[in-house]
PDB file of C-alpha atoms and ligand atoms in Angstrom:
ATOM      1  CA  UNK K   1       8.086 -27.251 -68.375  1.00  0.00           C
ATOM      2  CA  UNK K   2       4.515 -26.023 -68.649  1.00  0.00           C
ATOM      3  CA  UNK K   3       1.397 -28.104 -69.151  1.00  0.00           C
ATOM      4  CA  UNK K   4      -1.838 -26.581 -70.334  1.00  0.00           C
ATOM      5  CA  UNK K   5      -5.245 -28.208 -70.717  1.00  0.00           C
ATOM      6  CA  UNK K   6      -7.187 -27.189 -73.831  1.00  0.00           C
ATOM      7  CA  UNK K   7      -9.810 -29.944 -73.820  1.00  0.00           C
ATOM      8  CA  UNK K   8     -10.709 -32.226 -70.904  1.00  0.00           C
ATOM      9  CA  UNK K   9     -14.048 -33.761 -71.909  1.00  0.00           C
ATOM     10  CA  UNK K  10     -14.536 -37.309 -73.159  1.00  0.00           C
ATOM     11  CA  UNK K  11     -16.821 -38.782 -75.828  1.00  0.00           C
ATOM     12  CA  UNK K  12     -18.298 -35.581 -77.266  1.00  0.00           C
ATOM     13  CA  UNK K  13     -18.066 -31.812 -76.664  1.00  0.00           C
ATOM     14  CA  UNK K  14     -20.451 -30.618 -73.938  1.00  0.00           C
ATOM     15  CA  UNK K  15     -20.430 -26.791 -74.033  1.00  0.00           C
ATOM     16  CA  UNK K  16     -23.410 -26.098 -71.761  1.00  0.00           C
ATOM     17  CA  UNK K  17     -23.329 -23.224 -69.223  1.00  0.00           C
ATOM     18  CA  UNK K  18     -23.329 -25.698 -66.299  1.00  0.00           C
ATOM     19  CA  UNK K  19     -20.048 -27.215 -67.597  1.00  0.00           C
ATOM     20  CA  UNK K  20     -18.085 -24.035 -68.147  1.00  0.00           C
ATOM     21  CA  UNK K  21     -15.795 -24.207 -65.103  1.00  0.00           C
ATOM     22  CA  UNK K  22     -14.256 -27.533 -66.184  1.00  0.00           C
ATOM     23  CA  UNK K  23     -14.940 -26.907 -69.863  1.00  0.00           C
ATOM     24  CA  UNK K  24     -16.769 -28.508 -72.770  1.00  0.00           C
ATOM     25  CA  UNK K  25     -14.000 -29.205 -75.310  1.00  0.00           C
ATOM     26  CA  UNK K  26     -12.636 -32.692 -75.933  1.00  0.00           C
ATOM     27  CA  UNK K  27      -9.154 -34.102 -75.352  1.00  0.00           C
ATOM     28  CA  UNK K  28      -6.131 -31.857 -75.967  1.00  0.00           C
ATOM     29  CA  UNK K  29      -3.160 -31.222 -73.673  1.00  0.00           C
ATOM     30  CA  UNK K  30      -0.139 -29.060 -74.481  1.00  0.00           C
ATOM     31  CA  UNK K  31       3.302 -29.611 -72.991  1.00  0.00           C
ATOM     32  CA  UNK K  32       5.783 -26.793 -73.585  1.00  0.00           C
ATOM     33  CA  UNK K  33       9.450 -27.379 -72.995  1.00  0.00           C
ATOM     34  CA  UNK K  34      11.328 -24.196 -73.842  1.00  0.00           C
ATOM     35  CA  UNK K  35      10.346 -23.485 -77.451  1.00  0.00           C
ATOM     36  CA  UNK K  36       9.343 -27.090 -78.112  1.00  0.00           C
ATOM     37  CA  UNK K  37       5.655 -27.847 -78.435  1.00  0.00           C
ATOM     38  CA  UNK K  38       4.321 -31.309 -77.633  1.00  0.00           C
ATOM     39  CA  UNK K  39       0.591 -31.762 -78.004  1.00  0.00           C
ATOM     40  CA  UNK K  40      -1.401 -34.770 -76.882  1.00  0.00           C
ATOM     41  CA  UNK K  41      -4.559 -35.428 -78.902  1.00  0.00           C
ATOM     42  CA  UNK K  42      -6.449 -33.125 -81.209  1.00  0.00           C
ATOM     43  CA  UNK K  43     -10.008 -33.151 -79.880  1.00  0.00           C
ATOM     44  CA  UNK K  44     -12.005 -29.905 -80.103  1.00  0.00           C
ATOM     45  CA  UNK K  45      -9.651 -28.233 -77.581  1.00  0.00           C
ATOM     46  CA  UNK K  46      -7.024 -28.369 -80.348  1.00  0.00           C
ATOM     47  CA  UNK K  47      -8.921 -25.656 -82.234  1.00  0.00           C
ATOM     48  CA  UNK K  48      -8.658 -23.290 -79.256  1.00  0.00           C
ATOM     49  CA  UNK K  49      -4.942 -24.058 -78.890  1.00  0.00           C
ATOM     50  CA  UNK K  50      -4.503 -23.214 -82.596  1.00  0.00           C
ATOM     51  CA  UNK K  51      -6.049 -19.776 -82.053  1.00  0.00           C
ATOM     52  CA  UNK K  52      -3.775 -19.151 -79.047  1.00  0.00           C
ATOM     53  CA  UNK K  53      -0.677 -20.189 -81.041  1.00  0.00           C
ATOM     54  CA  UNK K  54      -1.586 -17.879 -83.920  1.00  0.00           C
ATOM     55  CA  UNK K  55      -1.873 -15.025 -81.471  1.00  0.00           C
ATOM     56  CA  UNK K  56       1.319 -15.902 -79.590  1.00  0.00           C
ATOM     57  CA  UNK K  57       3.558 -16.596 -82.607  1.00  0.00           C
ATOM     58  CA  UNK K  58       2.139 -13.657 -84.551  1.00  0.00           C
ATOM     59  CA  UNK K  59       3.650 -14.604 -87.928  1.00  0.00           C
ATOM     60  CA  UNK K  60       6.689 -16.538 -86.604  1.00  0.00           C
ATOM     61  CA  UNK K  61       6.664 -20.174 -87.747  1.00  0.00           C
ATOM     62  CA  UNK K  62       5.058 -22.736 -85.460  1.00  0.00           C
ATOM     63  CA  UNK K  63       6.588 -26.191 -85.163  1.00  0.00           C
ATOM     64  CA  UNK K  64       4.598 -28.766 -83.201  1.00  0.00           C
ATOM     65  CA  UNK K  65       4.713 -32.480 -82.431  1.00  0.00           C
ATOM     66  CA  UNK K  66       1.281 -34.001 -81.978  1.00  0.00           C
ATOM     67  CA  UNK K  67       0.808 -37.380 -80.333  1.00  0.00           C
ATOM     68  CA  UNK K  68      -2.558 -38.932 -81.109  1.00  0.00           C
ATOM     69  CA  UNK K  69      -3.754 -41.556 -78.618  1.00  0.00           C
ATOM     70  CA  UNK K  70      -6.355 -43.022 -80.992  1.00  0.00           C
ATOM     71  CA  UNK K  71      -8.881 -41.979 -83.586  1.00  0.00           C
ATOM     72  CA  UNK K  72     -12.204 -41.813 -81.775  1.00  0.00           C
ATOM     73  CA  UNK K  73     -13.880 -38.512 -82.634  1.00  0.00           C
ATOM     74  CA  UNK K  74     -13.229 -36.890 -79.260  1.00  0.00           C
ATOM     75  CA  UNK K  75      -9.473 -37.177 -79.955  1.00  0.00           C
ATOM     76  CA  UNK K  76      -9.284 -35.922 -83.575  1.00  0.00           C
ATOM     77  CA  UNK K  77     -12.248 -33.660 -84.269  1.00  0.00           C
ATOM     78  CA  UNK K  78     -10.351 -30.421 -83.676  1.00  0.00           C
ATOM     79  CA  UNK K  79      -7.750 -31.285 -86.311  1.00  0.00           C
ATOM     80  CA  UNK K  80      -9.503 -29.710 -89.342  1.00  0.00           C
ATOM     81  CA  UNK K  81      -9.950 -26.450 -87.378  1.00  0.00           C
ATOM     82  CA  UNK K  82      -6.316 -25.967 -86.258  1.00  0.00           C
ATOM     83  CA  UNK K  83      -5.395 -22.586 -87.807  1.00  0.00           C
ATOM     84  CA  UNK K  84      -1.606 -23.195 -87.880  1.00  0.00           C
ATOM     85  CA  UNK K  85      -2.297 -25.921 -90.498  1.00  0.00           C
ATOM     86  CA  UNK K  86      -3.513 -23.173 -92.844  1.00  0.00           C
ATOM     87  CA  UNK K  87      -0.135 -21.370 -92.992  1.00  0.00           C
ATOM     88  CA  UNK K  88       2.692 -22.723 -95.159  1.00  0.00           C
ATOM     89  CA  UNK K  89       5.365 -21.531 -92.710  1.00  0.00           C
ATOM     90  CA  UNK K  90       4.224 -23.956 -90.037  1.00  0.00           C
ATOM     91  CA  UNK K  91       5.394 -27.505 -89.462  1.00  0.00           C
ATOM     92  CA  UNK K  92       2.921 -29.920 -87.946  1.00  0.00           C
ATOM     93  CA  UNK K  93       4.165 -33.406 -87.168  1.00  0.00           C
ATOM     94  CA  UNK K  94       1.480 -35.944 -86.277  1.00  0.00           C
ATOM     95  CA  UNK K  95       2.480 -39.187 -84.608  1.00  0.00           C
ATOM     96  CA  UNK K  96       0.347 -42.190 -83.802  1.00  0.00           C
ATOM     97  CA  UNK K  97      -0.104 -45.930 -84.068  1.00  0.00           C
ATOM     98  CA  UNK K  98      -1.951 -47.857 -86.716  1.00  0.00           C
ATOM     99  CA  UNK K  99      -3.682 -51.164 -86.374  1.00  0.00           C
ATOM    100  CA  UNK K 100      -7.310 -50.617 -87.166  1.00  0.00           C
ATOM    101  CA  UNK K 101      -6.965 -51.583 -90.821  1.00  0.00           C
ATOM    102  CA  UNK K 102      -6.523 -48.007 -92.086  1.00  0.00           C
ATOM    103  CA  UNK K 103      -3.446 -45.809 -92.204  1.00  0.00           C
ATOM    104  CA  UNK K 104      -3.079 -42.594 -90.154  1.00  0.00           C
ATOM    105  CA  UNK K 105      -3.284 -40.388 -93.230  1.00  0.00           C
ATOM    106  CA  UNK K 106      -6.323 -42.274 -94.494  1.00  0.00           C
ATOM    107  CA  UNK K 107      -8.125 -41.802 -91.172  1.00  0.00           C
ATOM    108  CA  UNK K 108      -7.331 -38.069 -90.848  1.00  0.00           C
ATOM    109  CA  UNK K 109      -8.137 -37.594 -94.528  1.00  0.00           C
ATOM    110  CA  UNK K 110     -11.400 -39.490 -94.043  1.00  0.00           C
ATOM    111  CA  UNK K 111     -12.832 -37.045 -91.499  1.00  0.00           C
ATOM    112  CA  UNK K 112     -12.054 -34.149 -93.888  1.00  0.00           C
ATOM    113  CA  UNK K 113     -13.349 -35.865 -97.042  1.00  0.00           C
ATOM    114  CA  UNK K 114     -16.506 -34.717 -98.855  1.00  0.00           C
ATOM    115  CA  UNK K 115     -19.249 -34.513 -97.566  1.00  0.00           C
ATOM    116  CA  UNK K 116     -17.846 -34.116 -94.021  1.00  0.00           C
ATOM    117  CA  UNK K 117     -15.595 -31.083 -94.504  1.00  0.00           C
ATOM    118  CA  UNK K 118     -14.965 -28.518 -97.272  1.00  0.00           C
ATOM    119  CA  UNK K 119     -11.120 -28.587 -97.196  1.00  0.00           C
ATOM    120  CA  UNK K 120      -9.210 -31.797 -97.948  1.00  0.00           C
ATOM    121  CA  UNK K 121      -6.218 -32.776 -95.832  1.00  0.00           C
ATOM    122  CA  UNK K 122      -3.882 -32.542 -98.851  1.00  0.00           C
ATOM    123  CA  UNK K 123      -5.138 -29.010 -99.576  1.00  0.00           C
ATOM    124  CA  UNK K 124      -3.953 -27.651 -96.216  1.00  0.00           C
ATOM    125  CA  UNK K 125      -1.066 -25.230 -96.881  1.00  0.00           C
ATOM    126  CA  UNK K 126       0.873 -26.086 -93.679  1.00  0.00           C
ATOM    127  CA  UNK K 127       3.744 -28.584 -93.816  1.00  0.00           C
ATOM    128  CA  UNK K 128       1.910 -31.542 -92.328  1.00  0.00           C
ATOM    129  CA  UNK K 129       3.874 -34.693 -91.754  1.00  0.00           C
ATOM    130  CA  UNK K 130       1.971 -37.765 -90.642  1.00  0.00           C
ATOM    131  CA  UNK K 131       4.168 -40.458 -89.112  1.00  0.00           C
ATOM    132  CA  UNK K 132       3.277 -43.947 -88.097  1.00  0.00           C
ATOM    133  CA  UNK K 133       4.962 -44.920 -84.834  1.00  0.00           C
ATOM    134  CA  UNK K 134       6.455 -48.403 -84.739  1.00  0.00           C
ATOM    135  CA  UNK K 135       8.530 -48.344 -81.568  1.00  0.00           C
ATOM    136  CA  UNK K 136       7.156 -48.048 -78.021  1.00  0.00           C
ATOM    137  CA  UNK K 137      10.317 -46.278 -76.823  1.00  0.00           C
ATOM    138  CA  UNK K 138      11.793 -43.397 -78.835  1.00  0.00           C
ATOM    139  CA  UNK K 139      13.148 -39.836 -78.766  1.00  0.00           C
ATOM    140  CA  UNK K 140      11.490 -36.760 -80.243  1.00  0.00           C
ATOM    141  CA  UNK K 141      13.657 -33.653 -80.023  1.00  0.00           C
ATOM    142  CA  UNK K 142      14.658 -33.292 -76.392  1.00  0.00           C
ATOM    143  CA  UNK K 143      12.181 -35.721 -74.907  1.00  0.00           C
ATOM    144  CA  UNK K 144      12.265 -39.436 -74.433  1.00  0.00           C
ATOM    145  CA  UNK K 145       8.875 -41.059 -75.024  1.00  0.00           C
ATOM    146  CA  UNK K 146       7.553 -44.423 -73.951  1.00  0.00           C
ATOM    147  CA  UNK K 147       4.158 -45.672 -75.000  1.00  0.00           C
ATOM    148  CA  UNK K 148       1.837 -48.507 -74.144  1.00  0.00           C
ATOM    149  CA  UNK K 149      -1.418 -49.781 -75.605  1.00  0.00           C
ATOM    150  CA  UNK K 150      -4.375 -49.190 -73.332  1.00  0.00           C
ATOM    151  CA  UNK K 151      -7.437 -51.271 -72.531  1.00  0.00           C
ATOM    152  CA  UNK K 152      -9.860 -49.473 -74.850  1.00  0.00           C
ATOM    153  CA  UNK K 153     -11.773 -50.503 -77.998  1.00  0.00           C
ATOM    154  CA  UNK K 154      -9.469 -50.542 -81.054  1.00  0.00           C
ATOM    155  CA  UNK K 155      -5.844 -49.428 -80.920  1.00  0.00           C
ATOM    156  CA  UNK K 156      -5.332 -46.765 -78.251  1.00  0.00           C
ATOM    157  CA  UNK K 157      -1.945 -45.635 -76.947  1.00  0.00           C
ATOM    158  CA  UNK K 158      -0.956 -44.012 -73.680  1.00  0.00           C
ATOM    159  CA  UNK K 159       2.220 -41.901 -73.714  1.00  0.00           C
ATOM    160  CA  UNK K 160       4.776 -41.050 -71.083  1.00  0.00           C
ATOM    161  CA  UNK K 161       7.330 -38.344 -71.768  1.00  0.00           C
ATOM    162  CA  UNK K 162      10.550 -38.016 -69.826  1.00  0.00           C
ATOM    163  CA  UNK K 163      12.360 -34.705 -69.613  1.00  0.00           C
ATOM    164  CA  UNK K 164      15.062 -33.254 -67.388  1.00  0.00           C
ATOM    165  CA  UNK K 165      12.224 -31.639 -65.360  1.00  0.00           C
ATOM    166  CA  UNK K 166      10.275 -34.838 -64.742  1.00  0.00           C
ATOM    167  CA  UNK K 167       7.822 -37.131 -66.479  1.00  0.00           C
ATOM    168  CA  UNK K 168       4.192 -36.844 -67.548  1.00  0.00           C
ATOM    169  CA  UNK K 169       1.942 -39.753 -68.465  1.00  0.00           C
ATOM    170  CA  UNK K 170      -1.099 -39.193 -70.683  1.00  0.00           C
ATOM    171  CA  UNK K 171      -3.681 -42.004 -70.593  1.00  0.00           C
ATOM    172  CA  UNK K 172      -6.868 -40.361 -71.831  1.00  0.00           C
ATOM    173  CA  UNK K 173      -8.911 -43.521 -72.463  1.00  0.00           C
ATOM    174  CA  UNK K 174      -8.359 -46.636 -70.409  1.00  0.00           C
ATOM    175  CA  UNK K 175     -10.549 -49.152 -68.629  1.00  0.00           C
ATOM    176  CA  UNK K 176      -9.180 -51.034 -65.608  1.00  0.00           C
ATOM    177  CA  UNK K 177      -8.383 -54.620 -66.551  1.00  0.00           C
ATOM    178  CA  UNK K 178     -10.055 -56.545 -63.711  1.00  0.00           C
ATOM    179  CA  UNK K 179     -13.800 -56.072 -64.269  1.00  0.00           C
ATOM    180  CA  UNK K 180     -13.364 -55.770 -68.021  1.00  0.00           C
ATOM    181  CA  UNK K 181     -11.548 -59.098 -68.319  1.00  0.00           C
ATOM    182  CA  UNK K 182     -14.158 -60.914 -66.254  1.00  0.00           C
ATOM    183  CA  UNK K 183     -16.899 -59.271 -68.307  1.00  0.00           C
ATOM    184  CA  UNK K 184     -15.348 -60.412 -71.611  1.00  0.00           C
ATOM    185  CA  UNK K 185     -13.998 -63.759 -70.325  1.00  0.00           C
ATOM    186  CA  UNK K 186     -16.816 -65.798 -71.833  1.00  0.00           C
ATOM    187  CA  UNK K 187     -15.673 -64.931 -75.330  1.00  0.00           C
ATOM    188  CA  UNK K 188     -12.059 -65.869 -74.518  1.00  0.00           C
ATOM    189  CA  UNK K 189     -12.768 -69.353 -73.139  1.00  0.00           C
ATOM    190  CA  UNK K 190     -10.720 -68.711 -70.003  1.00  0.00           C
ATOM    191  CA  UNK K 191     -11.663 -69.753 -66.485  1.00  0.00           C
ATOM    192  CA  UNK K 192     -12.374 -66.951 -63.976  1.00  0.00           C
ATOM    193  CA  UNK K 193      -9.049 -67.796 -62.250  1.00  0.00           C
ATOM    194  CA  UNK K 194      -7.077 -67.565 -65.500  1.00  0.00           C
ATOM    195  CA  UNK K 195      -8.881 -64.339 -66.326  1.00  0.00           C
ATOM    196  CA  UNK K 196      -8.065 -62.765 -62.976  1.00  0.00           C
ATOM    197  CA  UNK K 197      -4.451 -63.839 -63.265  1.00  0.00           C
ATOM    198  CA  UNK K 198      -4.188 -62.246 -66.709  1.00  0.00           C
ATOM    199  CA  UNK K 199      -5.808 -59.035 -65.453  1.00  0.00           C
ATOM    200  CA  UNK K 200      -3.322 -58.886 -62.539  1.00  0.00           C
ATOM    201  CA  UNK K 201      -0.409 -59.329 -64.954  1.00  0.00           C
ATOM    202  CA  UNK K 202      -1.687 -56.618 -67.301  1.00  0.00           C
ATOM    203  CA  UNK K 203      -2.188 -54.235 -64.393  1.00  0.00           C
ATOM    204  CA  UNK K 204       1.310 -54.955 -63.050  1.00  0.00           C
ATOM    205  CA  UNK K 205       2.720 -54.036 -66.482  1.00  0.00           C
ATOM    206  CA  UNK K 206       0.814 -50.762 -66.415  1.00  0.00           C
ATOM    207  CA  UNK K 207       2.026 -49.979 -62.880  1.00  0.00           C
ATOM    208  CA  UNK K 208       5.587 -50.534 -64.122  1.00  0.00           C
ATOM    209  CA  UNK K 209       4.968 -48.251 -67.112  1.00  0.00           C
ATOM    210  CA  UNK K 210       3.699 -45.447 -64.833  1.00  0.00           C
ATOM    211  CA  UNK K 211       6.107 -45.973 -61.921  1.00  0.00           C
ATOM    212  CA  UNK K 212       7.188 -42.661 -60.411  1.00  0.00           C
ATOM    213  CA  UNK K 213       5.355 -40.369 -62.869  1.00  0.00           C
ATOM    214  CA  UNK K 214       5.277 -36.770 -61.670  1.00  0.00           C
ATOM    215  CA  UNK K 215       1.950 -36.184 -63.378  1.00  0.00           C
ATOM    216  CA  UNK K 216      -0.561 -38.790 -64.543  1.00  0.00           C
ATOM    217  CA  UNK K 217      -3.445 -37.588 -66.702  1.00  0.00           C
ATOM    218  CA  UNK K 218      -5.910 -40.459 -66.518  1.00  0.00           C
ATOM    219  CA  UNK K 219      -9.357 -41.450 -67.777  1.00  0.00           C
ATOM    220  CA  UNK K 220     -11.800 -41.181 -64.848  1.00  0.00           C
ATOM    221  CA  UNK K 221     -14.993 -40.859 -66.827  1.00  0.00           C
ATOM    222  CA  UNK K 222     -17.193 -42.630 -64.268  1.00  0.00           C
ATOM    223  CA  UNK K 223     -17.970 -42.665 -60.583  1.00  0.00           C
ATOM    224  CA  UNK K 224     -17.634 -46.150 -59.055  1.00  0.00           C
ATOM    225  CA  UNK K 225     -21.435 -46.613 -59.237  1.00  0.00           C
ATOM    226  CA  UNK K 226     -21.650 -45.520 -62.864  1.00  0.00           C
ATOM    227  CA  UNK K 227     -18.787 -47.800 -63.805  1.00  0.00           C
ATOM    228  CA  UNK K 228     -20.767 -50.867 -62.683  1.00  0.00           C
ATOM    229  CA  UNK K 229     -23.244 -50.108 -65.476  1.00  0.00           C
ATOM    230  CA  UNK K 230     -20.503 -49.385 -68.037  1.00  0.00           C
ATOM    231  CA  UNK K 231     -18.095 -52.304 -67.739  1.00  0.00           C
ATOM    232  CA  UNK K 232     -16.675 -52.974 -71.198  1.00  0.00           C
ATOM    233  CA  UNK K 233     -17.177 -49.389 -72.457  1.00  0.00           C
ATOM    234  CA  UNK K 234     -13.437 -48.663 -72.283  1.00  0.00           C
ATOM    235  CA  UNK K 235     -13.290 -46.057 -69.504  1.00  0.00           C
ATOM    236  CA  UNK K 236     -12.108 -45.760 -65.919  1.00  0.00           C
ATOM    237  CA  UNK K 237     -13.544 -45.012 -62.501  1.00  0.00           C
ATOM    238  CA  UNK K 238     -12.378 -43.128 -59.411  1.00  0.00           C
ATOM    239  CA  UNK K 239     -11.372 -45.915 -57.010  1.00  0.00           C
ATOM    240  CA  UNK K 240      -9.446 -47.843 -59.657  1.00  0.00           C
ATOM    241  CA  UNK K 241      -7.678 -44.655 -60.787  1.00  0.00           C
ATOM    242  CA  UNK K 242      -6.586 -43.793 -57.242  1.00  0.00           C
ATOM    243  CA  UNK K 243      -5.337 -47.310 -56.562  1.00  0.00           C
ATOM    244  CA  UNK K 244      -3.393 -47.335 -59.845  1.00  0.00           C
ATOM    245  CA  UNK K 245      -1.806 -43.955 -59.072  1.00  0.00           C
ATOM    246  CA  UNK K 246      -0.888 -45.107 -55.539  1.00  0.00           C
ATOM    247  CA  UNK K 247       0.625 -48.396 -56.696  1.00  0.00           C
ATOM    248  CA  UNK K 248       2.691 -46.578 -59.310  1.00  0.00           C
ATOM    249  CA  UNK K 249       3.829 -43.944 -56.751  1.00  0.00           C
ATOM    250  CA  UNK K 250       2.532 -41.089 -58.910  1.00  0.00           C
ATOM    251  CA  UNK K 251       2.978 -37.576 -57.492  1.00  0.00           C
ATOM    252  CA  UNK K 252      -0.040 -35.876 -59.003  1.00  0.00           C
ATOM    253  CA  UNK K 253      -3.126 -37.489 -60.541  1.00  0.00           C
ATOM    254  CA  UNK K 254      -5.249 -35.439 -62.930  1.00  0.00           C
ATOM    255  CA  UNK K 255      -8.806 -36.715 -63.437  1.00  0.00           C
ATOM    256  CA  UNK K 256      -9.481 -36.498 -67.188  1.00  0.00           C
ATOM    257  CA  UNK K 257     -11.941 -37.426 -69.969  1.00  0.00           C
ATOM    258  CA  UNK K 258     -14.940 -36.093 -68.036  1.00  0.00           C
ATOM    259  CA  UNK K 259     -18.277 -37.622 -68.954  1.00  0.00           C
ATOM    260  CA  UNK K 260     -20.381 -35.220 -71.078  1.00  0.00           C
ATOM    261  CA  UNK K 261     -23.292 -35.618 -68.613  1.00  0.00           C
ATOM    262  CA  UNK K 262     -21.184 -34.520 -65.610  1.00  0.00           C
ATOM    263  CA  UNK K 263     -21.648 -30.841 -64.822  1.00  0.00           C
ATOM    264  CA  UNK K 264     -19.292 -28.683 -62.731  1.00  0.00           C
ATOM    265  CA  UNK K 265     -21.051 -29.543 -59.481  1.00  0.00           C
ATOM    266  CA  UNK K 266     -20.777 -33.266 -60.183  1.00  0.00           C
ATOM    267  CA  UNK K 267     -17.104 -32.962 -61.143  1.00  0.00           C
ATOM    268  CA  UNK K 268     -16.383 -31.031 -57.918  1.00  0.00           C
ATOM    269  CA  UNK K 269     -17.892 -33.950 -56.004  1.00  0.00           C
ATOM    270  CA  UNK K 270     -15.824 -36.476 -57.953  1.00  0.00           C
ATOM    271  CA  UNK K 271     -12.617 -34.546 -57.221  1.00  0.00           C
ATOM    272  CA  UNK K 272     -13.537 -34.442 -53.507  1.00  0.00           C
ATOM    273  CA  UNK K 273     -14.259 -38.182 -53.454  1.00  0.00           C
ATOM    274  CA  UNK K 274     -10.958 -38.925 -55.185  1.00  0.00           C
ATOM    275  CA  UNK K 275      -9.068 -36.705 -52.704  1.00  0.00           C
ATOM    276  CA  UNK K 276     -10.699 -38.503 -49.765  1.00  0.00           C
ATOM    277  CA  UNK K 277      -9.679 -41.868 -51.234  1.00  0.00           C
ATOM    278  CA  UNK K 278      -6.106 -40.632 -51.680  1.00  0.00           C
ATOM    279  CA  UNK K 279      -6.024 -39.172 -48.142  1.00  0.00           C
ATOM    280  CA  UNK K 280      -7.121 -42.518 -46.662  1.00  0.00           C
ATOM    281  CA  UNK K 281      -3.963 -44.099 -48.008  1.00  0.00           C
ATOM    282  CA  UNK K 282      -1.832 -41.574 -46.070  1.00  0.00           C
ATOM    283  CA  UNK K 283       0.198 -41.064 -49.220  1.00  0.00           C
ATOM    284  CA  UNK K 284       1.365 -37.776 -50.692  1.00  0.00           C
ATOM    285  CA  UNK K 285      -0.716 -38.264 -53.836  1.00  0.00           C
ATOM    286  CA  UNK K 286      -2.204 -34.973 -55.019  1.00  0.00           C
ATOM    287  CA  UNK K 287      -5.443 -35.101 -57.008  1.00  0.00           C
ATOM    288  CA  UNK K 288      -6.917 -32.496 -59.331  1.00  0.00           C
ATOM    289  CA  UNK K 289      -9.712 -32.462 -61.880  1.00  0.00           C
ATOM    290  CA  UNK K 290      -8.539 -31.367 -65.351  1.00  0.00           C
ATOM    291  CA  UNK K 291      -9.950 -27.947 -66.174  1.00  0.00           C
ATOM    292  CA  UNK K 292      -9.887 -26.284 -69.563  1.00  0.00           C
ATOM    293  CA  UNK K 293      -7.423 -23.404 -69.470  1.00  0.00           C
ATOM    294  CA  UNK K 294      -5.621 -24.674 -66.354  1.00  0.00           C
ATOM    295  CA  UNK K 295      -1.832 -24.628 -66.403  1.00  0.00           C
ATOM    296  CA  UNK K 296       0.740 -26.340 -64.264  1.00  0.00           C
ATOM    297  CA  UNK K 297       4.501 -26.323 -64.245  1.00  0.00           C
ATOM    298  CA  UNK K 298       7.050 -28.987 -63.475  1.00  0.00           C
ATOM    299  CA  UNK K 299      10.491 -27.865 -62.272  1.00  0.00           C
TER     300      UNK K 299
HETATM  301 ZN1   ZN L 301     -12.172 -40.637 -75.654  1.00  0.00          ZN
HETATM  302 ZN1   ZN L 302     -11.833 -43.666 -77.209  1.00  0.00          ZN
END
């Protein structure tokens, strides 16, 4: 099983020279299991993946399963630029959850509608199948998938895929429950004690969902200091990410959804800080920062 990162940035593309080592494209991760293609999110990195697939398949039909976490721009903006969608031999299956009042097709169609884009979704020659997921536990081809809704504005899913080689969890956008719940408690008429209890329960559910993951790709948009000024924005921080990965006995944590204002130097520092935090625990947790173009295998 091979995993390749095509887009690692959060919020918006950030293709400046000082970001080139980690990369400027937004959320897209490819998991290849034999000939089966599983793609997580179609941010602007999805365009680059499309080019690579055209080159690799060289006329042979492409068949891909695409899991969309949610429909914020940084997770769908590459979709109209995916070249395999422009070839009628190719089969593109898009899977995701609804719940924001609009259907999946309506949302994807919306970003391609006039005046935003010159080609309509229904004019794409590729065989594009858009499927609304209902279950949180299902099989797609050879993989078993479990999903869970994340703590993020709107409906946002995290996915975990189980294969004979191991499991990978993809949680691109998620804010830790504790500070968020306290921050929003006033609007829910709960006491601070009730709020903390609820946050502990939600976190315990997430730990259970992630338990024993070989690879966890997780939202770590902010440093701990930055997070204090962004509680309620829907994104994670370093210390909370490390503690989640440790509690869930994850083998390898990949820092993901990099803030567009964080350059390579800053991201190096964040990776170092996260590694120090993991080392303090005397665990075997490995930590890496997601880098565009990086590949890893799971055997
Ligand atoms: Zn995002
Ligand atoms: Zn988002």
